[in-house]
XYZ file of C-alpha atoms in Angstrom:
172
model
C -49.713 -54.904 -45.148
C -52.421 -54.675 -42.516
C -56.016 -55.500 -43.253
C -59.185 -55.281 -41.220
C -62.050 -57.598 -42.096
C -63.947 -57.793 -38.792
C -64.953 -55.214 -36.227
C -61.843 -53.993 -34.423
C -61.523 -51.042 -32.075
C -58.372 -48.960 -31.703
C -57.690 -46.315 -29.082
C -54.879 -43.828 -29.272
C -52.561 -43.465 -32.242
C -51.758 -46.536 -34.303
C -48.892 -46.608 -36.758
C -49.208 -49.071 -39.609
C -45.799 -49.351 -41.255
C -47.341 -50.425 -44.564
C -50.570 -50.051 -46.459
C -53.920 -50.458 -44.684
C -56.828 -52.344 -46.212
C -60.299 -52.045 -44.709
C -62.354 -54.908 -46.103
C -59.463 -55.451 -48.508
C -56.549 -57.874 -48.204
C -54.335 -56.445 -50.950
C -54.198 -52.607 -50.693
C -50.697 -52.535 -52.226
C -52.152 -53.779 -55.533
C -53.961 -50.464 -56.114
C -52.710 -47.198 -57.645
C -49.482 -46.466 -55.756
C -50.122 -42.754 -55.071
C -53.406 -43.718 -53.380
C -52.845 -47.142 -51.810
C -51.893 -46.154 -48.250
C -55.460 -46.898 -47.214
C -57.855 -48.837 -49.458
C -61.498 -49.338 -48.463
C -63.510 -52.246 -49.867
C -63.125 -54.476 -52.891
C -66.248 -54.721 -55.043
C -69.878 -53.792 -54.616
C -70.946 -50.755 -52.626
C -68.275 -49.332 -50.283
C -67.761 -45.981 -48.663
C -66.321 -43.756 -46.012
C -68.380 -41.699 -43.578
C -67.108 -38.683 -41.672
C -69.410 -37.905 -38.734
C -69.551 -34.412 -37.235
C -72.033 -32.355 -35.219
C -74.936 -30.387 -36.692
C -73.110 -27.087 -36.180
C -69.691 -28.460 -37.141
C -67.940 -29.702 -40.241
C -66.008 -32.615 -41.679
C -62.804 -32.146 -43.661
C -60.392 -34.116 -45.824
C -57.003 -32.379 -46.119
C -54.192 -32.831 -48.639
C -50.976 -31.756 -46.881
C -47.384 -31.230 -47.947
C -46.164 -30.141 -44.516
C -47.073 -30.002 -40.839
C -47.322 -26.260 -40.166
C -49.436 -23.365 -41.422
C -51.219 -23.691 -44.758
C -49.075 -26.699 -45.671
C -51.337 -28.748 -43.353
C -54.253 -28.119 -45.729
C -52.716 -27.268 -49.107
C -55.806 -28.840 -50.651
C -59.051 -29.675 -48.889
C -62.643 -30.802 -49.187
C -64.802 -29.510 -46.354
C -68.510 -29.842 -45.527
C -70.119 -27.480 -43.009
C -73.389 -28.781 -41.518
C -74.495 -25.430 -40.065
C -74.537 -23.783 -43.528
C -74.942 -26.943 -45.640
C -72.011 -25.793 -47.761
C -69.312 -27.873 -49.446
C -65.991 -26.059 -49.760
C -63.047 -26.954 -51.985
C -59.587 -25.497 -51.455
C -56.278 -25.425 -53.266
C -52.944 -23.827 -52.390
C -54.090 -23.369 -48.784
C -57.109 -21.203 -49.640
C -60.783 -21.486 -50.516
C -61.217 -22.086 -54.249
C -64.889 -22.973 -54.682
C -68.020 -23.141 -52.585
C -71.275 -24.951 -53.279
C -74.340 -24.262 -51.175
C -77.486 -26.262 -50.497
C -79.530 -24.133 -52.909
C -77.257 -25.314 -55.730
C -75.195 -22.144 -56.107
C -71.484 -22.332 -56.891
C -68.933 -19.616 -56.175
C -65.288 -19.561 -57.223
C -62.620 -17.498 -55.520
C -59.331 -16.053 -56.782
C -59.484 -17.781 -60.104
C -61.078 -18.178 -63.476
C -63.682 -20.662 -64.551
C -62.371 -22.281 -67.721
C -64.613 -24.539 -69.756
C -62.660 -25.980 -72.659
C -64.508 -27.694 -75.474
C -67.745 -27.705 -73.494
C -70.636 -25.344 -72.936
C -71.885 -23.513 -69.894
C -75.623 -23.724 -69.365
C -77.257 -21.192 -67.085
C -80.836 -22.181 -66.375
C -83.553 -20.636 -64.273
C -86.356 -22.392 -62.495
C -89.931 -21.313 -63.087
C -90.326 -17.653 -62.167
C -86.585 -16.943 -62.071
C -84.033 -15.228 -64.281
C -81.020 -16.757 -66.028
C -78.122 -14.357 -66.362
C -74.431 -13.669 -65.886
C -73.650 -10.760 -63.573
C -70.433 -8.739 -63.350
C -70.084 -6.608 -60.220
C -67.548 -3.901 -59.438
C -66.815 -4.732 -55.793
C -65.755 -1.121 -55.181
C -69.197 0.194 -56.113
C -72.342 -1.902 -55.840
C -74.072 0.445 -58.287
C -71.760 -0.657 -61.125
C -73.340 -3.912 -62.252
C -73.423 -5.389 -65.745
C -75.922 -8.166 -66.241
C -76.475 -10.219 -69.403
C -79.305 -12.706 -69.651
C -82.958 -13.451 -70.011
C -86.015 -12.877 -67.913
C -88.753 -15.499 -67.761
C -91.276 -12.699 -67.326
C -90.393 -11.519 -70.856
C -89.692 -14.744 -72.764
C -87.514 -14.506 -75.839
C -85.853 -11.283 -74.702
C -82.100 -11.007 -74.129
C -81.337 -8.197 -71.661
C -78.244 -6.113 -71.001
C -78.435 -4.202 -67.732
C -76.071 -1.630 -66.189
C -78.150 -0.844 -63.123
C -79.294 -2.323 -59.846
C -83.051 -1.825 -60.203
C -83.832 -4.713 -62.610
C -84.768 -2.386 -65.459
C -83.252 -3.334 -68.794
C -82.206 -0.353 -70.939
C -81.097 -2.611 -73.803
C -83.165 -5.572 -74.997
C -82.871 -7.876 -78.003
C -86.232 -9.443 -78.836
C -86.721 -12.944 -80.257
C -87.471 -11.453 -83.684
C -84.143 -9.581 -83.684
C -85.556 -6.154 -82.848
C -83.549 -4.027 -80.441
């Protein structure tokens, strides 16, 4: 077991034949699937990945050394777009952007035993939108508009008009 407790500088590739502890003298005592490198012991600890303002930083989970096996799973932050990307099975699975939006790709969003809250900030709309990617004019939208409080809208257009509304009193 190797451990680093003072400032040490390495150049070139270093091969530690056992577990590495940074600020930790017993990395082998931790969860065996994740004890190859252990940072810290108690109190505040962390890891910083530094990259340029138009570049990104990535953590990869690999099961091979070629092709997509090099990044079967990944966490990636891109400074130029301020986006955090998550990948599984060698492809992009989810994307979060600085405005707070979340996109998922090639998969379902399953929420078991919990609820999904969709909230709008002042002056915005809260809705779920279904888009036919083959025709941008085929959009279903279900939700509410803050400009008409207490109204649930169903929309099958692109011009923000709502042909079907359910009012707070139950009227349609």
